[in-house]
């Protein structure tokens, strides 16, 4: 047992190698700042989360060639749009919870499969599940669907064209569009995607049973605990998500305590997006601090729910989901090891 705990601890405190992050972080912050500013000017900040979810596509493929980066961002943007559209539709028709959790599990499966096939960096379905879960759990009308189509799609198009425009400084358009696309699912794509879907379903169902208003945050916590090279990495990631979320909740609480004006909230959200991209690949827990701030502020802008409820739900649902995901990873690891021992 001591050996296992030591391995988890070492994974939890390991800091990744330093890599150039300033330019990618600046690009990602710009891609979310522009649509948020336009929404603030037009008085439609209730659509802010659609802009944030659409802008997530700008973080993919930061260290790849221009062509590969373009296809990664386009594919992730299309997945984000599909997740938002599905979530909004099933919320709009007031589908029962069992349908919603199955839809979210399907989003997790599909997004992870695309991630495996296109080789996203960062990998996994986290952004898609975040977008789908937020949209499916918030009461929606036709106006929300318009928001997805206008703001979500518009932000994805803006982000991709912005990145494509930057790449044209170094390569011609035909080269960028004609190269770099690949579709090659790895041998474990189906297995990994099924595990993601299972984690989303179990965590969401348990959270809903306990009365969690934001049950999809538990699903997000569970996903974090089933991504990784081995069981130690997955359990440590669950711990990192919990620690980062705790600090992020405290930081957000301090920010909203002073009842800041809208422009300051937007400025903090954009700055947090910048910080996420600066640190997330070096240490997941530190990145989760800023991810939590951004997530809470975006949900706060589009919801009339008191911030105190959002803070409590974010913390409790994340811890619950991460614990369930870690248990799933441990159980699967034990089964795999037992099967390997029997085959020897």
Short mmCIF file of C-alpha atoms in Angstrom, two decimals:
data_model
loop_
_atom_site.label_atom_id
_atom_site.label_comp_id
_atom_site.label_asym_id
_atom_site.label_seq_id
_atom_site.Cartn_x
_atom_site.Cartn_y
_atom_site.Cartn_z
CA UNK A 1 0.00 0.00 0.00
CA UNK A 2 2.80 2.40 0.92
CA UNK A 3 4.39 1.84 -2.48
CA UNK A 4 1.13 2.66 -4.26
CA UNK A 5 0.61 5.84 -2.23
CA UNK A 6 4.17 6.93 -2.98
CA UNK A 7 3.62 6.42 -6.71
CA UNK A 8 0.40 8.46 -6.65
CA UNK A 9 2.14 11.21 -4.68
CA UNK A 10 5.03 11.37 -7.14
CA UNK A 11 2.64 11.63 -10.08
CA UNK A 12 0.67 14.35 -8.26
CA UNK A 13 3.63 16.65 -7.66
CA UNK A 14 5.48 16.09 -10.92
CA UNK A 15 5.77 19.25 -13.02
CA UNK A 16 5.90 18.87 -16.77
CA UNK A 17 8.75 20.26 -18.88
CA UNK A 18 8.71 23.93 -19.78
CA UNK A 19 7.51 24.55 -23.33
CA UNK A 20 6.71 27.78 -25.20
CA UNK A 21 3.26 28.82 -23.97
CA UNK A 22 3.06 32.60 -24.18
CA UNK A 23 1.97 32.81 -27.82
CA UNK A 24 -0.62 29.97 -27.65
CA UNK A 25 -2.03 31.41 -24.42
CA UNK A 26 -2.33 34.88 -25.95
CA UNK A 27 -4.12 33.48 -28.99
CA UNK A 28 -6.57 31.50 -26.84
CA UNK A 29 -7.32 34.54 -24.66
CA UNK A 30 -7.91 36.71 -27.74
CA UNK A 31 -10.32 34.15 -29.22
CA UNK A 32 -12.53 34.32 -26.13
CA UNK A 33 -12.06 38.06 -25.44
CA UNK A 34 -13.47 39.24 -28.77
CA UNK A 35 -16.84 37.40 -28.65
CA UNK A 36 -17.29 38.18 -24.94
CA UNK A 37 -16.72 41.87 -25.64
CA UNK A 38 -19.27 41.82 -28.45
CA UNK A 39 -21.81 40.11 -26.19
CA UNK A 40 -21.21 42.69 -23.46
CA UNK A 41 -21.71 45.55 -25.91
CA UNK A 42 -24.93 44.04 -27.28
CA UNK A 43 -26.30 43.17 -23.84
CA UNK A 44 -26.39 39.41 -24.43
CA UNK A 45 -24.03 38.11 -21.75
CA UNK A 46 -26.59 35.38 -21.05
CA UNK A 47 -25.03 33.75 -24.13
CA UNK A 48 -21.50 34.09 -22.73
CA UNK A 49 -21.03 30.39 -22.06
CA UNK A 50 -21.64 29.58 -25.75
CA UNK A 51 -18.76 31.89 -26.66
CA UNK A 52 -16.50 30.33 -24.03
CA UNK A 53 -17.30 26.80 -25.19
CA UNK A 54 -16.77 27.71 -28.85
CA UNK A 55 -13.44 29.38 -28.11
CA UNK A 56 -12.08 26.20 -26.51
CA UNK A 57 -11.23 24.93 -30.00
CA UNK A 58 -8.41 27.49 -30.16
CA UNK A 59 -6.35 25.60 -27.55
CA UNK A 60 -5.83 22.49 -29.68
CA UNK A 61 -2.71 21.58 -31.62
CA UNK A 62 -0.54 24.33 -30.17
CA UNK A 63 2.74 22.53 -30.95
CA UNK A 64 1.75 21.01 -34.30
CA UNK A 65 2.29 22.33 -37.81
CA UNK A 66 -0.12 24.90 -39.21
CA UNK A 67 -2.06 22.34 -41.24
CA UNK A 68 -2.40 19.82 -38.40
CA UNK A 69 -3.39 22.59 -35.98
CA UNK A 70 -6.09 23.79 -38.38
CA UNK A 71 -7.70 20.35 -38.64
CA UNK A 72 -7.46 19.75 -34.90
CA UNK A 73 -9.18 23.04 -34.15
CA UNK A 74 -11.82 22.57 -36.84
CA UNK A 75 -12.68 19.05 -35.66
CA UNK A 76 -12.79 20.09 -32.00
CA UNK A 77 -14.91 23.11 -32.91
CA UNK A 78 -17.42 20.93 -34.74
CA UNK A 79 -17.58 18.59 -31.75
CA UNK A 80 -18.16 21.58 -29.43
CA UNK A 81 -21.00 22.82 -31.61
CA UNK A 82 -22.58 19.35 -31.71
CA UNK A 83 -22.30 19.03 -27.91
CA UNK A 84 -23.92 22.45 -27.34
CA UNK A 85 -26.67 21.77 -29.88
CA UNK A 86 -27.51 18.35 -28.43
CA UNK A 87 -27.48 19.66 -24.87
CA UNK A 88 -29.67 22.64 -25.70
CA UNK A 89 -32.13 20.55 -27.72
CA UNK A 90 -32.70 17.95 -25.00
CA UNK A 91 -33.03 20.69 -22.40
CA UNK A 92 -35.47 22.58 -24.58
CA UNK A 93 -37.78 19.56 -24.96
CA UNK A 94 -37.53 18.98 -21.18
CA UNK A 95 -36.31 15.42 -21.55
CA UNK A 96 -36.14 13.26 -18.38
CA UNK A 97 -32.87 12.90 -16.55
CA UNK A 98 -32.18 9.37 -17.80
CA UNK A 99 -32.24 10.66 -21.38
CA UNK A 100 -29.99 13.60 -20.52
CA UNK A 101 -27.34 11.47 -18.84
CA UNK A 102 -27.37 9.01 -21.74
CA UNK A 103 -26.95 11.89 -24.19
CA UNK A 104 -24.03 13.26 -22.16
CA UNK A 105 -22.44 9.80 -22.04
CA UNK A 106 -22.83 9.57 -25.82
CA UNK A 107 -21.14 12.97 -26.17
CA UNK A 108 -18.25 11.70 -24.04
CA UNK A 109 -17.91 8.57 -26.17
CA UNK A 110 -18.07 10.44 -29.48
CA UNK A 111 -15.74 13.27 -28.45
CA UNK A 112 -13.14 10.88 -27.08
CA UNK A 113 -13.29 8.72 -30.20
CA UNK A 114 -12.68 11.78 -32.39
CA UNK A 115 -9.86 12.76 -30.03
CA UNK A 116 -8.24 9.35 -30.50
CA UNK A 117 -8.72 9.45 -34.28
CA UNK A 118 -7.48 13.00 -34.90
CA UNK A 119 -4.94 12.86 -32.04
CA UNK A 120 -6.09 15.98 -30.23
CA UNK A 121 -3.69 17.77 -27.93
CA UNK A 122 -4.93 18.15 -25.24
CA UNK A 123 -6.64 14.75 -25.56
CA UNK A 124 -10.01 13.64 -24.25
CA UNK A 125 -13.66 14.73 -24.18
CA UNK A 126 -13.49 17.19 -21.26
CA UNK A 127 -14.41 20.34 -23.21
CA UNK A 128 -17.25 18.64 -25.09
CA UNK A 129 -18.73 17.14 -21.92
CA UNK A 130 -18.43 20.52 -20.22
CA UNK A 131 -20.30 22.21 -23.08
CA UNK A 132 -22.93 19.50 -23.42
CA UNK A 133 -23.46 19.16 -19.68
CA UNK A 134 -23.86 22.89 -19.09
CA UNK A 135 -26.33 23.25 -21.97
CA UNK A 136 -28.36 20.17 -21.06
CA UNK A 137 -28.72 21.12 -17.40
CA UNK A 138 -29.77 24.76 -17.91
CA UNK A 139 -33.44 25.40 -18.79
CA UNK A 140 -33.48 26.27 -22.48
CA UNK A 141 -35.82 27.83 -25.01
CA UNK A 142 -35.60 28.50 -28.71
CA UNK A 143 -33.65 31.65 -27.80
CA UNK A 144 -30.88 29.50 -26.34
CA UNK A 145 -30.73 27.48 -29.53
CA UNK A 146 -30.33 30.71 -31.47
CA UNK A 147 -27.49 31.58 -29.08
CA UNK A 148 -25.73 28.30 -29.87
CA UNK A 149 -26.08 28.85 -33.61
CA UNK A 150 -25.07 32.50 -33.56
CA UNK A 151 -22.54 32.76 -30.75
CA UNK A 152 -21.24 29.19 -30.49
CA UNK A 153 -20.87 28.63 -34.23
CA UNK A 154 -19.69 32.20 -34.75
CA UNK A 155 -16.97 31.88 -32.13
CA UNK A 156 -15.73 28.59 -33.60
CA UNK A 157 -15.58 30.14 -37.07
CA UNK A 158 -13.82 33.23 -35.74
CA UNK A 159 -11.29 31.16 -33.78
CA UNK A 160 -10.48 28.84 -36.68
CA UNK A 161 -10.23 31.68 -39.20
CA UNK A 162 -8.07 33.67 -36.81
CA UNK A 163 -5.64 30.77 -36.43
CA UNK A 164 -5.79 30.04 -40.16
CA UNK A 165 -5.06 33.68 -40.91
CA UNK A 166 -1.99 33.58 -38.71
CA UNK A 167 -0.75 30.44 -40.43
CA UNK A 168 -1.03 32.09 -43.84
CA UNK A 169 1.96 34.20 -42.96
CA UNK A 170 4.08 31.10 -43.32
CA UNK A 171 2.19 28.81 -45.69
CA UNK A 172 -0.27 29.12 -48.55
CA UNK A 173 -3.96 28.39 -48.16
CA UNK A 174 -4.07 25.25 -50.30
CA UNK A 175 -1.21 23.71 -48.34
CA UNK A 176 -2.92 24.47 -45.02
CA UNK A 177 -6.27 23.05 -46.09
CA UNK A 178 -4.96 20.15 -48.10
CA UNK A 179 -2.54 18.67 -45.61
CA UNK A 180 -2.50 17.71 -42.00
CA UNK A 181 -5.83 15.91 -41.77
CA UNK A 182 -5.69 12.35 -40.50
CA UNK A 183 -8.24 9.90 -39.19
CA UNK A 184 -6.52 7.00 -37.51
CA UNK A 185 -8.17 5.78 -34.29
CA UNK A 186 -5.70 4.02 -32.02
CA UNK A 187 -6.40 0.37 -31.10
CA UNK A 188 -7.83 1.37 -27.71
CA UNK A 189 -10.17 4.07 -29.04
CA UNK A 190 -13.38 2.08 -28.48
CA UNK A 191 -12.29 0.83 -25.06
CA UNK A 192 -11.16 4.24 -23.81
CA UNK A 193 -14.27 5.96 -25.18
CA UNK A 194 -16.50 3.40 -23.49
CA UNK A 195 -14.71 4.01 -20.19
CA UNK A 196 -15.28 7.77 -20.60
CA UNK A 197 -18.96 7.25 -21.27
CA UNK A 198 -19.28 4.92 -18.28
CA UNK A 199 -17.55 7.43 -16.00
CA UNK A 200 -19.87 10.21 -17.15
CA UNK A 201 -22.96 8.07 -16.65
CA UNK A 202 -22.07 6.71 -13.20
CA UNK A 203 -20.88 10.01 -11.73
CA UNK A 204 -23.77 12.01 -13.18
CA UNK A 205 -26.37 9.50 -12.00
CA UNK A 206 -24.96 9.38 -8.46
CA UNK A 207 -24.71 13.17 -8.27
CA UNK A 208 -28.29 13.56 -9.48
CA UNK A 209 -29.47 11.01 -6.91
CA UNK A 210 -27.88 13.12 -4.18
CA UNK A 211 -29.68 16.19 -5.47
CA UNK A 212 -26.82 17.91 -7.27
CA UNK A 213 -28.18 20.79 -9.35
CA UNK A 214 -25.00 20.74 -11.42
CA UNK A 215 -24.62 16.99 -11.66
CA UNK A 216 -22.58 17.25 -14.86
CA UNK A 217 -19.71 18.72 -12.83
CA UNK A 218 -19.44 15.30 -11.19
CA UNK A 219 -19.18 13.77 -14.67
CA UNK A 220 -16.35 16.17 -15.49
CA UNK A 221 -14.56 15.20 -12.30
CA UNK A 222 -14.92 11.54 -13.19
CA UNK A 223 -13.48 12.04 -16.67
CA UNK A 224 -10.35 13.57 -15.18
CA UNK A 225 -9.83 10.38 -13.18
CA UNK A 226 -10.04 8.04 -16.18
CA UNK A 227 -7.56 9.91 -18.40
CA UNK A 228 -3.93 8.90 -18.02
CA UNK A 229 -1.27 6.40 -19.00
CA UNK A 230 -1.81 4.20 -15.94
CA UNK A 231 -3.83 3.91 -12.75
CA UNK A 232 -1.36 5.97 -10.74
CA UNK A 233 -1.57 8.84 -13.23
CA UNK A 234 -5.37 8.70 -13.25
CA UNK A 235 -5.76 8.71 -9.47
CA UNK A 236 -3.24 11.53 -9.15
CA UNK A 237 -5.17 13.49 -11.77
CA UNK A 238 -8.33 13.08 -9.70
CA UNK A 239 -6.51 14.45 -6.67
CA UNK A 240 -5.11 17.33 -8.70
CA UNK A 241 -8.57 18.22 -9.98
CA UNK A 242 -9.95 18.29 -6.44
CA UNK A 243 -7.10 20.43 -5.11
CA UNK A 244 -7.22 22.83 -8.04
CA UNK A 245 -11.00 23.11 -7.78
CA UNK A 246 -10.83 23.89 -4.04
CA UNK A 247 -8.39 26.74 -4.60
CA UNK A 248 -10.35 27.97 -7.63
CA UNK A 249 -13.60 28.03 -5.65
CA UNK A 250 -11.94 30.06 -2.89
CA UNK A 251 -10.47 32.48 -5.42
CA UNK A 252 -13.80 32.92 -7.18
CA UNK A 253 -15.51 33.49 -3.84
CA UNK A 254 -13.07 36.29 -3.06
CA UNK A 255 -13.64 37.86 -6.47
CA UNK A 256 -17.45 37.91 -6.27
CA UNK A 257 -17.39 38.97 -2.63
CA UNK A 258 -16.67 42.53 -3.78
CA UNK A 259 -19.54 42.49 -6.32
CA UNK A 260 -17.33 43.52 -9.26
CA UNK A 261 -18.79 45.18 -12.37
CA UNK A 262 -19.42 43.13 -15.48
CA UNK A 263 -16.36 44.42 -17.30
CA UNK A 264 -14.12 43.30 -14.47
CA UNK A 265 -15.69 39.82 -14.45
CA UNK A 266 -15.03 39.55 -18.18
CA UNK A 267 -11.46 40.73 -17.69
CA UNK A 268 -10.88 38.10 -15.00
CA UNK A 269 -12.42 35.39 -17.22
CA UNK A 270 -10.13 36.28 -20.13
CA UNK A 271 -7.08 36.49 -17.85
CA UNK A 272 -7.96 33.09 -16.40
CA UNK A 273 -8.18 31.61 -19.90
CA UNK A 274 -4.69 32.97 -20.57
CA UNK A 275 -3.37 31.46 -17.33
CA UNK A 276 -4.94 28.08 -18.10
CA UNK A 277 -2.98 27.79 -21.32
CA UNK A 278 0.21 28.93 -19.65
CA UNK A 279 0.23 26.23 -16.96
CA UNK A 280 -2.19 23.38 -17.77
CA UNK A 281 0.37 21.18 -19.56
CA UNK A 282 2.92 21.68 -16.80
CA UNK A 283 0.72 20.91 -13.80
CA UNK A 284 -2.94 19.97 -14.00
CA UNK A 285 -3.86 21.16 -10.49
CA UNK A 286 -2.59 24.68 -11.12
CA UNK A 287 -4.43 24.79 -14.43
CA UNK A 288 -7.62 23.66 -12.69
CA UNK A 289 -7.48 26.71 -10.41
CA UNK A 290 -7.99 29.02 -13.36
CA UNK A 291 -10.30 26.59 -15.15
CA UNK A 292 -12.59 26.68 -12.11
CA UNK A 293 -12.61 30.46 -12.04
CA UNK A 294 -13.47 30.67 -15.74
CA UNK A 295 -16.18 28.00 -15.50
CA UNK A 296 -17.89 29.57 -12.49
CA UNK A 297 -17.84 33.08 -13.95
CA UNK A 298 -19.26 31.91 -17.29
CA UNK A 299 -22.07 29.96 -15.61
CA UNK A 300 -22.70 32.92 -13.30
CA UNK A 301 -23.14 35.28 -16.26
CA UNK A 302 -25.72 33.01 -17.87
CA UNK A 303 -27.62 32.00 -14.73
CA UNK A 304 -29.68 33.71 -12.07
CA UNK A 305 -28.56 31.18 -9.46
CA UNK A 306 -26.75 32.64 -6.42
CA UNK A 307 -22.98 32.36 -6.65
CA UNK A 308 -22.89 30.71 -3.21
CA UNK A 309 -24.84 27.73 -4.61
CA UNK A 310 -22.52 27.53 -7.61
CA UNK A 311 -19.46 27.48 -5.37
CA UNK A 312 -20.81 24.73 -3.10
CA UNK A 313 -21.99 22.63 -6.04
CA UNK A 314 -18.73 23.01 -7.93
CA UNK A 315 -16.71 21.78 -4.97
CA UNK A 316 -18.98 18.95 -3.85
CA UNK A 317 -19.75 17.64 -7.34
CA UNK A 318 -16.10 17.71 -8.38
CA UNK A 319 -14.95 15.78 -5.33
CA UNK A 320 -17.75 13.24 -5.75
CA UNK A 321 -17.07 12.73 -9.45
CA UNK A 322 -13.30 12.53 -9.04
CA UNK A 323 -13.69 9.92 -6.29
CA UNK A 324 -16.02 7.80 -8.41
CA UNK A 325 -13.74 8.11 -11.44
CA UNK A 326 -10.71 7.11 -9.37
CA UNK A 327 -12.55 4.06 -8.06
CA UNK A 328 -13.48 3.11 -11.62
CA UNK A 329 -9.85 3.44 -12.74
CA UNK A 330 -8.61 1.35 -9.82
CA UNK A 331 -11.22 -1.34 -10.51
CA UNK A 332 -10.35 -1.48 -14.20
CA UNK A 333 -6.63 -1.56 -13.39
CA UNK A 334 -7.13 -4.51 -11.05
CA UNK A 335 -9.16 -6.38 -13.66
CA UNK A 336 -6.54 -5.76 -16.34
CA UNK A 337 -3.73 -6.93 -14.07
CA UNK A 338 -5.68 -10.03 -13.06
CA UNK A 339 -6.42 -10.91 -16.68
CA UNK A 340 -2.76 -10.43 -17.59
CA UNK A 341 -1.70 -12.69 -14.71
CA UNK A 342 -4.12 -15.41 -15.83
CA UNK A 343 -2.80 -15.25 -19.40
CA UNK A 344 0.81 -15.71 -18.36
#
